[in-house]
CSV table of C-alpha atoms and ligand atoms in Angstrom, one decimal:
chain,number,residue,atom,x,y,z
A,66,MET,CA,-2.4,12.8,-10.7
A,67,PHE,CA,-5.8,11.8,-9.7
A,68,ILE,CA,-7.1,9.7,-7.0
A,69,GLU,CA,-10.5,7.7,-7.4
A,70,LYS,CA,-12.1,6.0,-4.4
A,71,VAL,CA,-12.9,2.3,-5.3
A,72,SER,CA,-16.3,1.2,-5.2
A,73,GLY,CA,-17.2,-0.8,-7.8
A,74,GLU,CA,-16.3,-3.8,-9.6
A,75,ASP,CA,-14.5,-2.3,-12.6
A,76,GLN,CA,-12.1,-0.5,-10.3
A,77,ILE,CA,-11.4,-3.7,-8.2
A,78,GLU,CA,-10.5,-5.6,-11.3
A,79,ILE,CA,-8.1,-2.7,-12.0
A,80,ILE,CA,-6.4,-3.2,-8.9
A,81,VAL,CA,-6.2,-7.0,-9.3
A,82,ASP,CA,-4.2,-6.2,-12.9
A,83,LEU,CA,-2.1,-3.3,-11.3
A,84,ALA,CA,-1.6,-6.1,-7.9
A,85,HIS,CA,-0.4,-8.8,-10.3
A,86,GLU,CA,2.2,-6.5,-12.5
A,87,ILE,CA,3.6,-4.4,-9.5
A,88,TRP,CA,4.0,-7.5,-6.8
A,89,ASN,CA,5.4,-9.7,-9.5
A,90,GLU,CA,8.0,-7.2,-10.5
A,91,HIS,CA,9.0,-5.8,-7.4
A,92,PHE,CA,8.3,-8.6,-4.6
A,93,ILE,CA,9.9,-11.9,-6.0
A,94,ALA,CA,13.1,-10.7,-5.2
A,95,ILE,CA,12.1,-9.7,-1.9
A,96,ILE,CA,10.0,-12.7,-0.6
A,97,GLY,CA,9.9,-15.2,-3.7
A,98,LYS,CA,7.3,-16.4,-6.1
A,99,ALA,CA,5.6,-18.9,-4.1
A,100,GLN,CA,4.9,-16.4,-1.2
A,101,VAL,CA,3.8,-13.2,-4.0
A,102,ASP,CA,1.6,-16.2,-5.6
A,103,TYR,CA,0.1,-16.8,-2.0
A,104,MET,CA,-0.2,-13.1,-1.1
A,105,LEU,CA,-1.9,-12.2,-4.3
A,106,GLU,CA,-4.8,-15.0,-4.1
A,107,ARG,CA,-4.9,-14.2,-0.4
A,108,PHE,CA,-5.1,-10.4,0.2
A,109,GLN,CA,-5.3,-9.1,-3.4
A,110,SER,CA,-7.8,-11.2,-5.4
A,111,LYS,CA,-11.3,-9.5,-6.6
A,112,LYS,CA,-13.2,-11.4,-3.6
A,113,ALA,CA,-10.4,-10.7,-0.8
A,114,ILE,CA,-10.7,-6.9,-2.0
A,115,VAL,CA,-14.4,-6.9,-1.8
A,116,GLU,CA,-14.0,-8.4,1.8
A,117,GLN,CA,-11.5,-5.8,3.1
A,118,ILE,CA,-13.4,-3.0,1.7
A,119,GLY,CA,-16.8,-4.6,3.6
A,120,ASN,CA,-14.6,-5.0,6.7
A,121,GLY,CA,-13.7,-0.8,6.4
A,122,PHE,CA,-10.6,-0.7,3.9
A,123,LEU,CA,-10.7,2.4,2.0
A,124,TYR,CA,-8.8,1.6,-1.7
A,125,TYR,CA,-7.8,4.4,-4.2
A,126,LEU,CA,-6.7,4.1,-7.6
A,127,ILE,CA,-4.0,6.8,-8.7
A,128,LYS,CA,-4.6,8.1,-12.3
A,129,SER,CA,-2.0,9.9,-14.2
A,130,ASN,CA,-3.0,10.9,-17.6
A,131,ASP,CA,-5.8,9.0,-18.3
A,132,ASP,CA,-3.7,5.7,-17.2
A,133,TYR,CA,-4.1,4.0,-13.7
A,134,ILE,CA,-0.4,4.1,-12.1
A,135,GLY,CA,-0.8,2.7,-9.1
A,136,TYR,CA,-3.1,2.2,-5.7
A,137,MET,CA,-3.5,2.5,-2.2
A,138,ALA,CA,-5.7,1.0,0.6
A,139,VAL,CA,-5.9,2.4,4.3
A,140,LEU,CA,-7.8,1.2,7.3
A,141,PRO,CA,-9.0,3.9,10.0
A,142,LYS,CA,-8.3,1.7,13.0
A,143,GLU,CA,-8.5,3.5,16.9
A,144,ASN,CA,-6.4,6.8,16.3
A,145,LYS,CA,-4.4,5.9,13.3
A,146,LEU,CA,-4.7,5.5,10.0
A,147,PHE,CA,-3.1,2.2,9.1
A,148,LEU,CA,-1.1,2.6,5.5
A,149,SER,CA,-1.7,-1.2,4.4
A,150,LYS,CA,-1.0,-0.7,0.4
A,151,LEU,CA,0.7,1.8,-1.7
A,152,TYR,CA,1.8,0.6,-5.0
A,153,ILE,CA,3.1,2.8,-8.3
A,154,ALA,CA,4.0,0.7,-11.4
A,155,SER,CA,7.9,0.7,-11.8
A,156,ALA,CA,7.7,2.9,-14.7
A,157,GLU,CA,6.4,5.9,-13.0
A,158,ARG,CA,8.3,5.8,-9.8
A,159,GLY,CA,10.4,8.4,-8.6
A,160,LYS,CA,8.4,11.1,-10.3
A,161,GLY,CA,6.4,12.5,-6.9
A,162,TYR,CA,3.5,10.3,-7.3
A,163,GLY,CA,4.3,8.7,-3.9
A,164,ARG,CA,4.7,11.7,-2.0
A,165,GLU,CA,1.2,13.2,-3.3
A,166,ALA,CA,-0.2,9.9,-2.2
A,167,ILE,CA,1.0,10.6,1.2
A,168,ASP,CA,0.0,14.1,1.1
A,169,PHE,CA,-3.5,12.9,0.3
A,170,LEU,CA,-3.4,10.2,3.0
A,171,GLU,CA,-2.4,13.0,5.5
A,172,LYS,CA,-5.3,15.1,4.8
A,173,LEU,CA,-7.3,12.1,4.9
A,174,ALA,CA,-6.4,11.3,8.4
A,175,PHE,CA,-6.6,14.9,9.3
A,176,GLU,CA,-10.1,15.1,8.1
A,177,LYS,CA,-11.2,11.7,10.4
A,178,GLY,CA,-9.2,13.3,13.5
A,179,LEU,CA,-6.5,10.8,13.3
A,180,LYS,CA,-3.2,11.9,14.9
A,181,ILE,CA,-1.0,9.2,12.9
A,182,ILE,CA,-0.4,7.4,9.9
A,183,SER,CA,1.2,3.6,10.8
A,184,LEU,CA,2.1,0.9,8.7
A,185,THR,CA,4.5,-2.3,8.0
A,186,VAL,CA,7.4,-2.9,5.5
A,187,ASN,CA,9.5,-6.0,4.6
A,188,LYS,CA,12.6,-5.3,6.4
A,189,ASN,CA,14.5,-6.3,2.7
A,190,ASN,CA,12.7,-3.6,0.9
A,191,SER,CA,15.0,-0.9,1.6
A,192,ALA,CA,14.5,1.7,-1.2
A,193,THR,CA,10.9,2.1,-0.1
A,194,ILE,CA,11.9,2.1,4.1
A,195,GLU,CA,14.2,5.2,2.5
A,196,MET,CA,11.3,6.7,0.7
A,197,TYR,CA,9.0,6.5,3.9
A,198,LYS,CA,12.3,8.0,6.0
A,199,LYS,CA,12.3,10.6,3.5
A,200,LEU,CA,8.4,11.4,4.1
A,201,GLY,CA,8.6,11.7,7.8
A,202,PHE,CA,8.0,8.2,8.9
A,203,GLU,CA,10.1,6.9,11.9
A,204,THR,CA,10.8,2.9,12.7
A,205,GLN,CA,8.9,1.8,15.8
A,206,GLY,CA,10.4,-1.8,16.2
A,207,SER,CA,9.4,-4.9,14.0
A,208,ILE,CA,6.4,-7.3,13.6
A,209,VAL,CA,6.8,-10.7,12.4
A,210,GLN,CA,3.3,-12.0,11.2
A,211,ASN,CA,2.3,-15.7,10.2
A,212,ILE,CA,0.3,-15.8,7.4
A,213,GLY,CA,-0.8,-19.1,6.9
A,214,ASN,CA,1.0,-21.9,4.5
A,215,GLY,CA,4.2,-21.6,6.1
A,216,PHE,CA,4.8,-18.3,5.1
A,217,GLU,CA,5.5,-15.1,7.5
A,218,MET,CA,5.7,-11.3,7.1
A,219,ASP,CA,8.8,-9.8,8.6
A,220,ASP,CA,8.5,-6.2,8.9
A,221,TYR,CA,9.6,-2.9,10.3
A,222,LYS,CA,6.4,-0.7,12.2
A,223,MET,CA,7.0,2.8,10.9
A,224,GLN,CA,4.6,5.8,11.7
A,225,LYS,CA,4.0,9.5,11.2
A,226,ASN,CA,2.6,12.1,13.5
A,227,VAL,CA,-0.2,14.2,11.2
B,340,COA,C1,7.3,3.1,-2.6
B,340,COA,C2,6.7,3.9,-3.5
B,340,COA,C3,5.0,3.9,-3.7
B,340,COA,C4,7.0,5.2,-3.7
B,340,COA,O1,6.6,6.1,-5.2
B,340,COA,P1,7.3,7.1,-5.5
B,340,COA,O2,6.4,7.7,-6.5
B,340,COA,O3,8.2,6.2,-6.6
B,340,COA,O4,8.0,8.0,-4.8
B,340,COA,P2,8.2,9.6,-5.0
B,340,COA,O5,8.7,9.7,-6.6
B,340,COA,O6,7.1,10.7,-4.8
B,340,COA,O7,9.2,9.7,-3.8
B,340,COA,C5,8.9,10.3,-2.7
B,340,COA,C6,10.2,10.9,-1.9
B,340,COA,O8,11.0,9.7,-1.5
B,340,COA,C7,12.2,10.1,-2.0
B,340,COA,N1,13.0,8.3,-2.4
B,340,COA,C8,12.3,7.6,-3.4
B,340,COA,N2,13.2,6.6,-3.2
B,340,COA,C9,14.3,6.7,-2.3
B,340,COA,C10,15.4,6.4,-1.9
B,340,COA,N3,15.7,4.8,-2.7
B,340,COA,N4,16.1,6.3,-1.1
B,340,COA,C11,15.7,7.9,-0.6
B,340,COA,N5,14.9,8.4,-1.1
B,340,COA,C12,14.2,7.8,-1.7
B,340,COA,C13,12.1,10.8,-3.3
B,340,COA,O9,13.4,11.5,-3.5
B,340,COA,C14,11.1,11.4,-2.9
B,340,COA,O10,11.6,12.6,-2.1
B,340,COA,P3,11.3,14.2,-2.9
B,340,COA,O11,10.1,14.1,-3.0
B,340,COA,O12,11.9,14.9,-1.2
B,340,COA,O13,12.3,14.2,-3.6
B,340,COA,C15,6.8,3.2,-5.1
B,340,COA,O14,8.4,3.4,-5.1
B,340,COA,C16,6.7,1.7,-5.2
B,340,COA,O15,5.4,1.3,-5.5
B,340,COA,N6,7.4,0.8,-5.0
B,340,COA,C17,7.3,-0.6,-5.0
B,340,COA,C18,6.0,-1.2,-3.9
B,340,COA,C19,6.4,-0.7,-2.6
B,340,COA,O16,7.4,-1.2,-2.2
B,340,COA,N7,5.3,-0.5,-1.7
B,340,COA,C20,5.4,-0.2,-0.7
B,340,COA,C21,4.9,-1.2,0.1
B,340,COA,S1,4.9,-1.2,2.1
């Protein structure tokens, strides 16, 4: 597995495509199609990703055997590395890529002198919550965020000390 830091337009376009594929496959059952469409446009369009990178988000593409199979995004914030996105294409799940991605982020946090990786995860995203627990994350309460157009994100907050 290779991890590529994202800076160019071509890479961002690959992320937009992966986001469409993975969000439509995984999140319609959890939040519905209307919210998936809205969130893709609001948070994972090319324009939105360029803006996020301009605001300090670090995006990474995950590659295996010359194929892009997933991506992640983090934001260093105060003493924490906030894990904003981690998505692996469905055919590639359960092969250890998620664990390798978290290992990479732990090293990144360490290099930046950050002691905690934090994240939010939808309360109904059960398999992913189990995965985070398996990798040492603990639940730290919950958070509801209004994201506009009548939609909200109803998440658990989780974190891991690194
Ligand atoms: C969550 C996700 C990134 C994990 O990636 P992955 O490549 O499938 O994860 P791995 O194969 O590396 O598994 C990591 C560990 O979690 C465990 N695990 C995975 N799913 C699990 C489950 N449902 N229950 C218990 N443990 C689980 C694995 O056994 C593995 O532990 P091990 O290394 O000790 O065997 C991936 O499944 C995904 O993209 N899911 C859909 C999108 C999503 O929900 N993203 C996160 C949004 S917050």
